[in-house]
């Protein structure tokens, strides 16, 4: 069990949150919480001890890109690794997410192997930094 | 024409009696009457133009909806149909692969239970148990893998849900545009000065342009629906990120 990560999964579709949560459990991440958009995620991030954020982009309320910007603008949360897991496939959107400071971008539909690979890559680059 | 009669008569009389002051006053009156008429005509033309512009705005919106967005929505719904169809078939394929594995394990277990109760020497049973355990380990690994894939396959609900939401937004927009058209048609060509309708139309066009906002997202990429340059899968994303220095 890789218990060192407290992960917050943000997606407006409960089915997708369950899928990601189950896959993360399979990958050994036991501490996984959920939020349904940026507005509910941000207070959780500010009050909790999360150290990894997985977020969708297109959500009612606060979308994922805005959540990413707010996280990067926050003094305490600013350096948190953020993985965007979304169906948004336009090239300029990916560029915009990178400019906003995203650490990884996974396109839906995705595979368990891709999710694992991206999380491992982000954590490896963090460890090396 | 009749509004000029008194002034023309007054000018004629002033001319007949040689009264320049009375002639001048009648001329000023004639000029005012003429200007009032022109102003009224200009107002009517402006009002008609405003109504025409408003109809043109609603018409162009309806034309865009009818020519582009409704066919796009049809493609989107066809894609949802394909997504749900593919997901249902994939799930059933995986379940059909699991069922014989579970049956096999159950039958072998039943045979072993029966053999345990017999009076025959125990040595062959040991070998059978060993084989059964080996088979169970392989089969259960396959079942576990299939179950994980069944789970992932349910991701279609997120993708199809996003597409259905965007089609619902289009139906909303279509309803508003048709509502405006009906209101304009009902009010008649001369009713182009309704300020409330102006405000509504402006708000709608704002909402329309806002629906394609990048910050909020466009939803899943649908084959046959053009939303600009898009990646075709994770490999494209990784290549782009690599180009961007990530």
mmCIF file of C-alpha atoms in Angstrom, chain A residues 11-13 15-16 19 22-23 26 56-61 63 65 87-91 93-96 98 102-112 114 117-118, chain B residues 79 144 148 151-162 165 213-221 227-234 236-238 240-241 243-244 246:
data_model
loop_
_atom_site.group_PDB
_atom_site.id
_atom_site.type_symbol
_atom_site.label_atom_id
_atom_site.label_comp_id
_atom_site.label_asym_id
_atom_site.label_seq_id
_atom_site.Cartn_x
_atom_site.Cartn_y
_atom_site.Cartn_z
ATOM 1 C CA UNK A 11 -15.310 15.285 -11.187
ATOM 2 C CA UNK A 12 -18.973 16.232 -11.570
ATOM 3 C CA UNK A 13 -19.943 12.690 -12.628
ATOM 4 C CA UNK A 15 -19.602 7.306 -11.926
ATOM 5 C CA UNK A 16 -16.248 8.731 -13.014
ATOM 6 C CA UNK A 19 -13.999 4.590 -11.410
ATOM 7 C CA UNK A 22 -11.417 2.145 -7.536
ATOM 8 C CA UNK A 23 -8.443 2.329 -9.882
ATOM 9 C CA UNK A 26 -6.045 -1.020 -7.094
ATOM 10 C CA UNK A 56 -11.784 17.066 -14.496
ATOM 11 C CA UNK A 57 -11.992 20.257 -16.597
ATOM 12 C CA UNK A 58 -15.627 20.697 -17.718
ATOM 13 C CA UNK A 59 -17.735 20.985 -14.566
ATOM 14 C CA UNK A 60 -20.667 23.197 -13.580
ATOM 15 C CA UNK A 61 -19.768 25.706 -10.906
ATOM 16 C CA UNK A 63 -14.330 24.319 -13.810
ATOM 17 C CA UNK A 65 -8.892 25.085 -15.079
ATOM 18 C CA UNK A 87 -12.334 14.728 -22.179
ATOM 19 C CA UNK A 88 -11.226 18.216 -23.276
ATOM 20 C CA UNK A 89 -9.112 17.453 -26.332
ATOM 21 C CA UNK A 90 -8.425 20.791 -28.024
ATOM 22 C CA UNK A 91 -4.743 21.509 -28.431
ATOM 23 C CA UNK A 93 -6.758 23.869 -24.053
ATOM 24 C CA UNK A 94 -3.846 21.565 -23.266
ATOM 25 C CA UNK A 95 -1.447 24.470 -23.859
ATOM 26 C CA UNK A 96 -3.573 26.645 -21.555
ATOM 27 C CA UNK A 98 0.266 23.705 -19.096
ATOM 28 C CA UNK A 102 -0.725 21.459 -14.645
ATOM 29 C CA UNK A 103 1.658 18.564 -13.935
ATOM 30 C CA UNK A 104 0.003 15.921 -16.097
ATOM 31 C CA UNK A 105 -2.835 15.625 -18.608
ATOM 32 C CA UNK A 106 -4.799 12.422 -19.195
ATOM 33 C CA UNK A 107 -7.460 12.315 -21.872
ATOM 34 C CA UNK A 108 -10.727 10.389 -21.392
ATOM 35 C CA UNK A 109 -11.409 7.579 -22.118
ATOM 36 C CA UNK A 110 -8.248 6.409 -20.373
ATOM 37 C CA UNK A 111 -6.711 3.165 -19.138
ATOM 38 C CA UNK A 112 -5.571 2.114 -15.671
ATOM 39 C CA UNK A 114 -2.076 5.455 -18.269
ATOM 40 C CA UNK A 117 2.085 5.949 -15.500
ATOM 41 C CA UNK A 118 1.178 9.646 -15.117
ATOM 42 C CA UNK B 79 -21.933 9.356 -31.025
ATOM 43 C CA UNK B 144 -10.173 -9.737 -11.598
ATOM 44 C CA UNK B 148 -11.345 -3.843 -13.625
ATOM 45 C CA UNK B 151 -15.317 -0.692 -14.170
ATOM 46 C CA UNK B 152 -13.359 1.423 -16.665
ATOM 47 C CA UNK B 153 -15.949 0.787 -19.363
ATOM 48 C CA UNK B 154 -18.514 2.651 -17.226
ATOM 49 C CA UNK B 155 -16.615 5.838 -18.123
ATOM 50 C CA UNK B 156 -18.968 6.114 -21.100
ATOM 51 C CA UNK B 157 -21.551 7.597 -18.716
ATOM 52 C CA UNK B 158 -19.349 10.641 -18.065
ATOM 53 C CA UNK B 159 -18.586 11.214 -21.761
ATOM 54 C CA UNK B 160 -22.150 10.675 -22.972
ATOM 55 C CA UNK B 161 -23.479 12.801 -20.093
ATOM 56 C CA UNK B 162 -21.305 15.751 -21.103
ATOM 57 C CA UNK B 165 -25.744 18.358 -21.528
ATOM 58 C CA UNK B 213 -15.747 29.497 -23.728
ATOM 59 C CA UNK B 214 -12.428 27.662 -23.413
ATOM 60 C CA UNK B 215 -12.160 28.262 -19.668
ATOM 61 C CA UNK B 216 -15.387 26.325 -19.056
ATOM 62 C CA UNK B 217 -14.534 23.561 -21.526
ATOM 63 C CA UNK B 218 -16.020 22.259 -24.775
ATOM 64 C CA UNK B 219 -16.884 18.700 -23.721
ATOM 65 C CA UNK B 220 -15.695 15.504 -25.393
ATOM 66 C CA UNK B 221 -14.429 15.623 -28.950
ATOM 67 C CA UNK B 227 -14.300 22.201 -32.751
ATOM 68 C CA UNK B 228 -10.860 23.173 -34.041
ATOM 69 C CA UNK B 229 -7.554 21.316 -33.763
ATOM 70 C CA UNK B 230 -7.869 18.500 -31.252
ATOM 71 C CA UNK B 231 -5.698 15.609 -30.063
ATOM 72 C CA UNK B 232 -6.743 12.092 -31.080
ATOM 73 C CA UNK B 233 -5.633 10.228 -27.981
ATOM 74 C CA UNK B 234 -3.188 10.026 -25.095
ATOM 75 C CA UNK B 236 -1.019 12.982 -29.087
ATOM 76 C CA UNK B 237 -1.347 14.593 -25.636
ATOM 77 C CA UNK B 238 2.019 13.195 -24.557
ATOM 78 C CA UNK B 240 2.191 17.904 -27.300
ATOM 79 C CA UNK B 241 3.295 18.018 -23.660
ATOM 80 C CA UNK B 243 6.850 19.709 -27.336
ATOM 81 C CA UNK B 244 5.894 22.124 -24.566
ATOM 82 C CA UNK B 246 7.026 18.705 -20.006
#
